Amino acid sequence: MISVDNLTVSFAGWDLFKDVSFLINEKDRIGLVGKNGAGKSTMLKVLIGEQPPTSGTVSRNGECTVGYLPQQMKVADTTTLFDETESAFSEVLGLEQEIDRLNAEIAERTDYESPGYEKLLHRLNDATDRFNILGGMNREEEVEKTLLGLGFERSDFSRPTSEFSGGWRMRIELAKLLLRRPSVFLLDEPTNHLDIESIGWLENYLKDYNGAVVLISHDRAFLDNVTTRTIEISLGKIYDYRVPYSKYVELRRERRAQQLAAYQNQQKMIEQTEEFIERFRYKPTKSNQVQSRIKQLEKIERIEVDEEDLSRLNIKFPPAPRSGQIVVEAKEVGKSFGEKHVFSGATFTIERGQKVALVGRNGEGKTTFARMVIGQLEPTEGSIRIGHNVKIGYYAQNQDDLMNGDFTVFDTLDRVAVGEIRTKLRDILGAFLFRGEDIDKKVRVLSGGERARLAMARLMLEPYNLLVLDEPTNHMDMRSKDILKNAVQRYDGTVIVISHDREFLDGLVERVYEFRDGRVKEHLGGIYDFLRDRQIESMREIEQKKPSQAAAPKTNKGGLSGKMLYEQKREAEKQLRKAERDVERAEEEIMALEKEIAEMDHKMADPAASGIDLTDGTYYAEYNKKKEELTRLTYRWEELSITLDRIKETMKG
């Protein structure tokens, strides 16, 4: 679908990539990984065409469409949530208007035998077929399903998009992108603005998606659950592994160990050969052996060991001053902004040394509660008491808004540091990978990961005994996150962390406070204990609904006789069997067509050996026709599957 050949991207004489090549195939699930600044986002921009390469090519086949979600984007603020999301179906909406116009024109005409009338009928038929292929009949249902999956409520559908925060607006753009159903998704940190439940929904969506997916993410669990292939960018090269992220880490370690062992063995052999040559170079009786060894050395293909990027954070929080046993005490705490109620009834105590997580969907009050803890907001209900001698360090989620873009990296720390610590600023910045000329960079030119590291460095300027960390891992690469997690684990103070990163929270926190439906609930145990409890609770809610639903027919409010109920049940079962047959038949047709297309792909890869002629375009036309038929069948299968699900739900009720 997309071919990258000998790609080089250079900036000011420095190669970000050099002569890299790879293919993106249909249904690939690729995780693009590497440290911050390695060029992952640039690679996506090159693939989409926003960034021209210095040399090399990026080519797509004619059928390939690409959907791109950057880390930051401008979003529209001129309509409602539902209407803005429905704009993803712009072609469908245009076809709908055209079909209405054509139907109206045909109804007024009486020249049934004329070429013009026949032309109208053909155009109406083509427009209707295209409308159905694009899922026009189900678009409202698809919009609703996608928005609910991404965490919106039905009550949000009519709200103006201007009322949503930046994170929710990014979800709107993600929803539009998913609904366009491109051949290839290019997703740059799609989970940064999602909560844990929405991440789970997106995982399932991408796993089942019919196209290819290339994604950048620093969420290890997300990568493992979605991807089946990992492309690492490191020091201008790429390394392609046909495995998910965690398996890639193991294989990468093994590959490097094997390289080192082979390199060391070869170096030992070369050293011994060179010693032999030097020792016997001038002895006539050994001249033949010497010449043989010299030729042997010349023929050796020297083993190279991949350069390893060894730059890493060196984080260690200052020792925490002793605080009172109770660090934060919340009693019936609630917060409203005008008429908008956020949450209420939060009652819990956080004690010295505890590490807790605040989780829940965006907008449920996690950051609001954190800002109440640090004193930026006051509760509208209840009270929050901060314990004796508690000194709070706060990492805010919106670092871009809190740091002055015109300050340099060094100035950002220097303006808030006091006392003796000012003499150690360069050491602190060095520990966060700001070295040499980096410290003179303006904040506005830093990447998201660099800003996150700079904000974390500010927490080192004085000792705290309560750290409040709001999404600290956003934009951080894998190694940086692991190092931060280890530093927080070793920290001897109290920690309140807001995060949607399951792997970061796993083994870090000992209890979870869930903000949901306007309330706050305590869950003892780690993040995966919480997720398991939530799954069980959801199942219980479903089970509790079933008895009342099952009891409904027994009351027989419609006055139906037993025979009529029996006939209704028989008819429903008949519809169910028909729907199941339709879905099964559609699946068989899709599989057969996919096999035909795969065979044609194989022949086109080597036309001479396959005995086909590609010069007159006939073969390509037949190939494209089959691809269009596959798209139509796929949408038909989706419609039949939805119908089957509806019948099953009706029978349950």
XYZ file of C-alpha atoms in Angstrom:
653
model
C 0.000 0.000 0.000
C 2.765 2.458 0.964
C 6.376 1.948 -0.103
C 9.298 3.879 1.445
C 12.475 3.598 -0.647
C 15.933 4.898 0.354
C 14.426 7.743 2.365
C 16.735 10.439 3.726
C 15.579 13.476 5.733
C 18.233 16.035 6.680
C 18.143 19.260 8.670
C 21.059 21.699 8.386
C 23.388 18.956 7.194
C 22.346 16.515 9.913
C 20.599 13.289 8.861
C 17.476 12.455 10.833
C 17.040 9.341 8.616
C 19.458 8.011 6.039
C 18.552 5.589 3.221
C 15.744 3.824 5.095
C 13.260 1.548 3.304
C 10.173 -0.395 4.378
C 6.676 -1.376 3.207
C 3.275 -0.836 4.832
C 0.999 -3.684 3.765
C -2.752 -4.183 3.997
C -3.911 -4.910 7.545
C -0.464 -4.218 9.021
C -0.515 -3.151 12.688
C 2.738 -1.232 13.114
C 4.078 0.432 16.248
C 6.613 3.168 15.405
C 8.976 3.429 18.392
C 12.133 5.255 19.426
C 13.275 7.856 21.932
C 11.914 11.408 21.858
C 13.515 13.298 18.989
C 14.345 10.135 17.003
C 12.039 11.276 14.192
C 8.824 9.290 14.697
C 6.449 12.224 14.141
C 8.573 13.430 11.223
C 8.253 9.994 9.622
C 4.453 10.229 9.771
C 4.592 13.710 8.222
C 6.740 12.340 5.406
C 4.273 9.476 4.853
C 1.318 11.882 4.662
C 3.218 14.313 2.422
C 3.501 17.248 4.845
C 7.303 16.932 5.087
C 9.247 16.489 1.832
C 12.193 14.065 2.032
C 15.712 15.226 1.235
C 16.027 12.196 -1.045
C 14.264 8.916 -1.678
C 10.590 8.314 -2.394
C 7.295 7.517 -0.687
C 4.758 5.951 -3.047
C 1.204 4.668 -2.603
C -0.905 2.470 -4.817
C -3.888 4.113 -6.467
C -6.439 2.707 -4.045
C -4.668 3.861 -0.884
C -6.228 6.588 1.276
C -4.549 7.891 4.420
C -6.016 9.283 7.638
C -3.599 11.248 9.826
C -4.002 12.291 13.465
C -1.156 14.586 14.610
C -0.343 15.273 18.258
C -1.616 18.843 17.972
C -4.185 20.240 15.558
C -6.617 23.098 15.123
C -10.227 22.018 15.388
C -13.443 23.627 14.191
C -15.661 25.487 16.677
C -18.634 26.407 14.524
C -21.227 23.673 15.030
C -22.502 20.978 17.406
C -20.633 17.841 18.383
C -22.872 15.519 16.339
C -22.918 17.722 13.214
C -19.152 18.244 13.309
C -18.540 14.518 13.641
C -21.047 13.726 10.899
C -19.008 15.962 8.560
C -16.687 12.943 8.247
C -19.382 11.660 5.859
C -19.051 14.694 3.573
C -19.115 12.526 0.433
C -22.159 10.637 1.724
C -23.983 13.888 2.509
C -23.193 15.198 -0.977
C -24.440 11.961 -2.549
C -27.635 12.138 -0.478
C -28.372 15.617 -1.825
C -27.606 14.497 -5.361
C -29.887 11.437 -5.039
C -32.739 13.679 -3.805
C -32.196 16.072 -6.718
C -32.061 13.255 -9.275
C -35.213 11.630 -7.904
C -37.052 14.950 -8.064
C -35.915 15.542 -11.652
C -36.837 12.003 -12.750
C -40.308 12.384 -11.203
C -40.977 15.488 -13.314
C -39.785 14.013 -16.637
C -41.988 12.131 -19.090
C -39.486 11.512 -21.897
C -38.884 7.938 -20.771
C -37.212 6.802 -24.022
C -34.798 9.726 -24.397
C -30.999 9.470 -23.897
C -31.197 12.213 -21.250
C -33.655 10.227 -19.156
C -31.509 7.098 -19.466
C -28.457 9.114 -18.415
C -30.302 10.326 -15.304
C -31.197 6.741 -14.367
C -27.599 5.597 -14.773
C -26.314 8.463 -12.634
C -28.936 7.756 -9.945
C -27.934 4.086 -9.918
C -24.207 4.956 -9.609
C -24.836 7.506 -6.859
C -27.042 5.078 -4.910
C -24.451 2.288 -5.176
C -21.692 4.605 -3.952
C -23.945 5.860 -1.139
C -24.528 2.292 0.056
C -20.844 1.329 -0.247
C -19.912 4.271 2.011
C -22.459 3.185 4.639
C -24.801 6.094 4.103
C -27.835 4.337 5.582
C -26.031 3.702 8.882
C -24.070 6.916 9.298
C -26.025 8.302 12.262
C -25.688 4.984 14.066
C -21.949 4.894 13.283
C -21.487 8.459 14.566
C -23.344 7.631 17.772
C -21.416 4.393 18.352
C -18.042 6.076 17.782
C -18.763 9.092 19.997
C -20.027 6.897 22.844
C -16.975 4.662 22.493
C -14.667 7.663 22.821
C -16.335 8.703 26.078
C -18.958 11.262 25.023
C -22.461 11.167 26.488
C -25.642 11.354 24.410
C -26.397 14.625 26.172
C -23.201 16.033 24.580
C -24.377 15.459 21.004
C -26.188 18.799 20.700
C -23.546 20.834 22.563
C -21.453 23.356 20.562
C -17.919 22.099 19.970
C -16.617 25.384 21.416
C -17.719 24.210 24.886
C -15.323 21.241 24.889
C -11.776 21.342 26.253
C -8.741 20.758 24.060
C -8.576 17.066 24.950
C -12.229 16.494 24.046
C -11.813 18.410 20.787
C -8.965 16.056 19.891
C -11.421 13.188 20.452
C -13.810 14.828 17.983
C -11.064 14.839 15.347
C -10.230 11.222 16.171
C -13.915 10.272 15.785
C -14.055 11.954 12.354
C -10.893 10.167 11.304
C -12.203 6.748 12.396
C -15.480 7.299 10.544
C -13.719 8.155 7.264
C -12.276 4.614 7.231
C -9.077 5.287 5.285
C -6.864 2.485 3.950
C -4.146 3.456 6.434
C -4.385 5.150 9.830
C -1.354 7.233 10.857
C -1.889 8.004 14.553
C 0.537 10.126 16.582
C -0.035 9.536 20.309
C -3.808 8.894 19.990
C -4.166 7.917 23.668
C -2.800 11.165 25.127
C -6.283 12.632 25.529
C -8.187 9.417 26.291
C -9.134 7.843 29.609
C -8.583 4.178 30.413
C -12.037 3.035 29.259
C -11.824 4.918 25.944
C -8.339 3.507 25.331
C -9.821 0.021 25.706
C -12.554 0.865 23.187
C -9.996 2.268 20.702
C -7.832 -0.858 21.122
C -10.727 -3.095 20.100
C -11.654 -0.809 17.190
C -8.143 -0.791 15.742
C -7.629 -4.532 16.248
C -10.753 -5.269 14.181
C -10.198 -2.527 11.582
C -10.083 -3.703 7.970
C -7.201 -1.403 6.928
C -3.628 -0.825 8.087
C -2.581 1.048 11.243
C 0.702 2.847 11.932
C 0.807 4.395 15.383
C 3.184 6.205 17.680
C 2.464 5.587 21.335
C 4.353 5.522 24.599
C 1.645 3.324 26.144
C 3.223 -0.138 26.266
C -0.064 -1.941 26.977
C -1.779 -0.148 24.074
C 1.033 -1.109 21.682
C 1.012 -4.732 22.837
C -2.763 -4.995 22.472
C -2.972 -3.398 18.998
C 0.252 -3.961 17.057
C 1.782 -7.060 15.518
C 4.858 -5.363 14.034
C 7.354 -2.886 15.514
C 9.567 -0.477 13.551
C 12.267 1.128 15.685
C 13.883 4.415 14.655
C 17.312 4.826 16.234
C 20.237 7.040 15.241
C 19.010 7.532 11.687
C 18.313 3.845 10.964
C 15.224 1.652 11.215
C 14.924 -1.889 12.560
C 11.850 -3.883 11.543
C 10.491 -6.596 13.872
C 7.387 -8.640 13.015
C 6.254 -8.754 16.653
C 4.438 -6.533 19.217
C 6.393 -4.125 21.429
C 7.199 -6.323 24.450
C 8.424 -9.155 22.220
C 10.445 -6.607 20.207
C 12.234 -5.500 23.394
C 13.304 -9.115 24.028
C 14.373 -9.718 20.409
C 16.260 -6.434 20.296
C 18.184 -7.395 23.432
C 18.944 -10.838 21.976
C 19.989 -9.389 18.591
C 22.385 -6.955 20.196
C 23.872 -9.682 22.438
C 24.407 -11.898 19.390
C 25.973 -9.023 17.472
C 28.344 -8.259 20.337
C 29.349 -11.926 20.715
C 29.984 -12.314 16.975
C 31.862 -8.997 16.880
C 34.079 -9.955 19.817
C 34.855 -13.374 18.294
C 35.746 -11.791 14.975
C 37.921 -9.148 16.626
C 39.787 -11.882 18.498
C 40.366 -13.796 15.265
C 41.534 -10.639 13.453
C 43.916 -9.808 16.296
C 45.411 -13.324 16.226
C 45.781 -13.195 12.430
C 47.480 -9.799 12.533
C 49.878 -11.047 15.233
C 50.809 -14.031 13.006
C 51.415 -11.731 10.035
C 53.639 -9.380 12.044
C 55.596 -12.218 13.626
C 56.400 -14.070 10.396
C 56.236 -11.261 7.825
C 60.008 -11.342 7.151
C 60.617 -15.105 7.385
C 60.911 -16.631 3.894
C 59.797 -20.059 5.110
C 56.475 -18.572 6.244
C 55.841 -16.251 3.285
C 53.092 -18.420 1.785
C 51.213 -18.607 5.090
C 51.639 -14.866 5.637
C 50.248 -14.026 2.162
C 47.382 -16.444 2.755
C 46.502 -14.734 6.043
C 46.710 -11.282 4.463
C 44.250 -12.340 1.725
C 42.034 -13.898 4.402
C 41.865 -10.586 6.265
C 41.051 -8.699 3.071
C 38.122 -11.013 2.325
C 36.588 -10.868 5.794
C 33.229 -9.090 5.923
C 33.614 -7.005 9.049
C 30.804 -7.350 11.573
C 29.355 -4.040 12.709
C 27.543 -3.601 15.987
C 24.509 -1.311 15.843
C 25.133 1.911 17.640
C 23.110 2.078 20.803
C 21.470 5.252 22.025
C 22.635 5.288 25.636
C 21.289 8.734 26.584
C 18.878 8.362 29.469
C 17.308 10.299 32.294
C 18.895 10.197 35.710
C 16.018 11.032 38.046
C 16.135 10.872 41.810
C 13.694 12.921 43.835
C 15.164 14.748 46.834
C 14.411 13.065 50.191
C 10.966 14.023 51.471
C 10.797 16.100 54.686
C 8.696 14.364 57.322
C 5.020 15.305 57.321
C 2.142 14.435 59.610
C 0.545 10.988 59.337
C -2.502 12.390 57.549
C -1.444 14.150 54.343
C -4.825 14.848 52.667
C -8.238 14.459 54.285
C -11.367 14.948 52.154
C -14.811 15.088 53.773
C -17.886 15.113 51.520
C -15.973 17.215 48.992
C -17.818 18.409 45.909
C -17.279 20.920 43.139
C -19.557 22.755 40.751
C -18.805 25.487 38.242
C -21.985 27.523 38.129
C -24.760 25.152 37.062
C -22.296 22.463 35.966
C -21.903 19.863 38.691
C -18.607 17.956 38.502
C -18.632 15.604 41.502
C -19.675 15.402 45.140
C -19.380 13.165 48.190
C -15.627 12.565 48.003
C -14.629 11.248 51.420
C -11.251 9.590 51.946
C -7.883 10.004 53.673
C -4.414 9.781 52.116
C -1.683 8.996 54.653
C 2.056 9.594 54.687
C 3.981 7.463 52.191
C 0.932 6.235 50.274
C 0.879 6.296 46.465
C -2.611 6.569 44.984
C -4.094 7.009 41.498
C -7.017 9.167 40.403
C -8.716 7.636 37.356
C -11.890 8.190 35.372
C -13.135 9.708 32.174
C -12.060 13.208 31.197
C -14.252 15.876 32.744
C -15.216 13.783 35.788
C -13.119 15.919 38.166
C -9.658 14.328 38.557
C -7.676 17.474 37.700
C -10.240 19.604 39.540
C -9.630 17.598 42.719
C -5.852 17.831 42.250
C -6.107 21.617 41.930
C -8.142 21.708 45.152
C -5.383 19.739 46.912
C -2.730 22.264 45.847
C -4.972 25.206 46.761
C -5.747 26.554 43.289
C -9.492 25.829 43.681
C -11.877 25.779 46.630
C -14.535 23.061 47.055
C -18.158 24.171 46.754
C -19.174 21.346 49.124
C -17.412 19.762 52.084
C -13.791 20.407 53.031
C -10.227 19.390 52.210
C -7.590 19.477 54.955
C -3.889 19.338 54.170
C -1.824 17.740 56.942
C 0.938 19.154 59.118
C 4.161 20.228 57.386
C 2.982 19.061 53.948
C 4.981 20.622 51.106
C 3.407 20.047 47.701
C 5.131 19.674 44.344
C 2.750 19.871 41.379
C 3.241 18.620 37.823
C 0.429 20.120 35.738
C -0.989 18.467 32.636
C -1.076 21.740 30.671
C 2.667 22.441 30.704
C 2.436 24.378 27.420
C 0.266 27.012 29.119
C 2.391 27.276 32.269
C 5.836 27.768 30.707
C 6.835 30.965 28.932
C 7.840 30.080 25.381
C 10.279 33.020 25.185
C 12.363 31.820 28.157
C 15.311 29.528 27.595
C 15.534 26.094 29.206
C 18.001 27.438 31.754
C 15.932 30.590 32.472
C 12.835 28.466 33.136
C 14.586 26.890 36.137
C 16.701 29.889 37.106
C 13.660 32.151 37.590
C 12.074 29.857 40.181
C 15.174 28.428 41.897
C 16.316 30.001 45.155
C 19.306 29.542 47.426
C 22.123 27.055 46.959
C 20.198 24.945 44.416
C 20.903 27.626 41.776
C 24.513 26.455 41.625
C 23.316 22.960 40.624
C 20.913 23.902 37.816
C 23.213 22.675 35.048
C 23.608 19.330 36.823
C 19.825 19.002 37.191
C 19.274 19.878 33.524
C 21.979 17.402 32.519
C 20.184 14.655 34.437
C 17.135 15.431 32.249
C 19.200 15.268 29.015
C 19.564 19.040 28.532
C 23.259 19.414 27.810
C 25.549 21.844 26.040
C 23.621 24.159 23.721
C 20.292 22.549 24.713
C 20.030 24.716 27.809
C 19.936 27.860 25.635
C 17.001 26.646 23.531
C 13.772 28.630 23.770
C 10.930 26.679 25.368
C 8.685 27.281 22.346
C 10.942 25.152 20.081
C 11.026 22.148 22.444
C 9.196 18.937 21.585
C 6.379 17.665 23.802
C 8.742 15.175 25.452
C 11.390 17.845 26.101
C 8.803 20.122 27.738
C 7.655 17.236 29.917
C 11.252 16.622 31.033
C 11.796 20.331 31.743
C 8.621 20.489 33.844
C 9.740 17.407 35.770
C 13.154 19.007 36.348
C 11.427 21.908 38.133
C 10.172 19.436 40.733
C 13.809 18.807 41.688
C 14.422 22.404 42.772
C 13.288 21.817 46.351
C 12.309 18.840 48.515
C 8.583 18.039 48.705
C 6.760 15.387 50.693
C 3.607 15.301 48.507
C 3.885 15.020 44.727
C 0.724 15.667 42.716
C 1.400 14.441 39.183
C -1.224 15.122 36.517
C -0.544 12.951 33.428
C 3.254 13.049 33.911
C 3.981 10.478 31.173
C 2.310 12.270 28.262
C 4.919 12.703 25.499
C 7.570 10.712 27.389
C 9.303 7.852 25.582
C 9.312 4.306 26.979
C 12.665 4.453 28.704
C 11.975 7.846 30.248
C 8.657 6.561 31.598
C 10.310 3.501 33.110
C 12.972 5.656 34.754
C 10.346 8.086 36.100
C 8.301 5.159 37.429
C 11.340 3.744 39.243
C 12.095 7.183 40.698
C 8.511 7.561 41.981
C 8.609 4.032 43.415
C 11.813 4.869 45.338
C 10.496 8.247 46.485
C 9.825 8.189 50.233
C 7.046 10.796 50.195
C 3.336 10.664 49.300
C 2.158 10.612 45.686
C -1.161 11.409 44.013
C -0.958 10.563 40.310
C -3.483 11.091 37.531
C -2.718 8.833 34.597
C -4.357 6.701 31.920
C -1.171 4.681 31.392
C -1.884 1.236 32.836
C 1.719 0.013 32.661
C 2.980 3.136 34.438
C 0.455 2.701 37.266
C 0.970 -1.064 37.558
C 3.058 -1.794 40.651
C 3.238 1.912 41.505
C -0.033 2.647 43.314
C -1.696 0.761 46.142
C -5.189 2.171 45.809
C -7.302 3.789 43.106
C -9.910 6.545 43.435
C -12.383 6.406 40.563
C -14.203 9.590 39.504
C -17.390 8.426 37.799
C -20.944 9.701 37.326
C -20.440 12.583 39.739
C -19.128 10.429 42.602
C -15.743 9.222 43.875
C -15.238 5.577 44.793
C -12.231 3.984 46.498
C -10.759 0.719 45.125
C -8.090 -1.043 47.173
C -5.254 -2.633 45.207
C -3.406 -1.771 42.000
C -4.649 -0.566 38.625
C -5.286 -4.028 37.175
C -7.205 -4.990 40.326
C -9.356 -1.912 39.684
C -9.900 -2.779 36.010
C -10.912 -6.317 36.932
C -13.326 -4.988 39.587
C -14.840 -2.558 37.070
C -15.365 -5.362 34.565
C -17.118 -7.464 37.216
C -19.273 -4.484 38.215
C -20.282 -3.919 34.600
C -21.279 -7.580 34.266
C -23.339 -7.342 37.463
C -25.135 -4.268 36.118
C -26.040 -6.221 32.967
C -27.175 -9.245 34.988
C -29.321 -7.028 37.224
C -31.100 -5.650 34.167
C -31.848 -9.064 32.688
C -34.458 -10.301 35.238
C -36.675 -7.249 34.794
C -36.312 -7.476 31.026
C -37.018 -11.200 31.048
C -40.022 -10.680 33.327
C -41.666 -8.254 30.932
C -43.247 -10.888 28.637
C -44.778 -12.696 31.632
C -46.822 -9.652 32.582
C -48.189 -9.742 29.031
C -49.213 -6.078 29.177
C -50.229 -6.219 25.522
C -52.800 -8.922 26.274
C -51.175 -11.386 23.890
C -52.248 -15.031 24.093
C -49.756 -17.832 24.618
C -50.192 -18.895 20.994
C -49.465 -15.382 19.700
C -46.359 -15.168 21.873
C -45.274 -18.551 20.527
C -45.794 -17.409 16.928
C -43.831 -14.217 17.642
C -40.953 -16.247 19.057
C -40.968 -18.575 16.030
C -40.897 -15.604 13.652
C -38.022 -14.021 15.601
C -36.044 -17.276 15.477
C -36.682 -17.500 11.730
C -35.319 -13.952 11.247
C -32.307 -14.809 13.406
C -31.469 -17.899 11.313
C -31.822 -15.897 8.080
C -29.576 -13.097 9.430
C -26.949 -15.631 10.515
C -27.012 -17.249 7.051
C -26.690 -13.845 5.365
C -23.660 -12.938 7.505
C -22.043 -16.330 6.895
C -22.629 -16.081 3.121
C -21.162 -12.560 3.034
C -18.087 -13.757 4.946
C -17.580 -16.602 2.444
C -17.845 -14.195 -0.506
C -15.327 -11.828 1.102
C -12.859 -14.657 1.766
C -13.135 -15.914 -1.819
C -12.624 -12.412 -3.240
C -9.681 -11.719 -0.934
C -8.090 -14.950 -2.193
C -8.550 -13.853 -5.821
C -7.016 -10.442 -5.088
C -4.064 -12.058 -3.285
C -3.437 -14.261 -6.322
C -3.512 -11.213 -8.592
C -1.087 -9.423 -6.246
C 1.266 -12.393 -6.520
C 1.090 -12.355 -10.326
C 1.706 -8.602 -10.527
C 4.805 -8.975 -8.357
C 6.425 -11.043 -11.146
C 4.390 -10.574 -14.369
C 6.976 -12.273 -16.593
C 6.926 -15.493 -14.578
C 3.117 -15.376 -14.292
C 2.632 -14.821 -18.032
C 0.434 -11.742 -17.708
C 0.525 -8.517 -19.730
C 0.328 -5.304 -17.712
C 0.918 -2.892 -20.586
C -2.654 -2.366 -21.831
C -4.241 -1.719 -18.431
C -6.842 -4.520 -18.717
C -5.369 -6.495 -15.842
C -5.243 -3.376 -13.624
C -8.865 -2.552 -14.473
C -9.965 -6.047 -13.457
C -7.868 -5.780 -10.275
C -9.426 -2.414 -9.311
C -12.910 -3.753 -10.046
C -12.344 -6.615 -7.613
C -11.056 -4.177 -4.964
C -14.212 -2.057 -5.326
C -16.356 -5.169 -5.069
C -14.475 -6.149 -1.888
C -15.214 -2.721 -0.370
C -18.911 -3.075 -1.246
C -19.069 -6.582 0.206
C -17.309 -5.453 3.386
C -19.829 -2.680 4.014
C -22.649 -5.104 3.195
C -21.215 -7.558 5.739
C -21.076 -4.777 8.351
C -24.740 -3.875 7.714
C -25.802 -7.528 7.968
C -23.785 -7.934 11.198
C -25.496 -4.881 12.706
C -28.904 -6.321 11.734
C -27.952 -9.649 13.330
C -26.856 -7.897 16.550
C -30.161 -5.976 16.683
C -32.187 -9.188 16.295
C -30.163 -10.827 19.076
C -30.690 -7.824 21.385
C -34.434 -7.820 20.630
C -34.700 -11.521 21.473
C -32.810 -10.955 24.741
C -35.300 -8.260 25.676
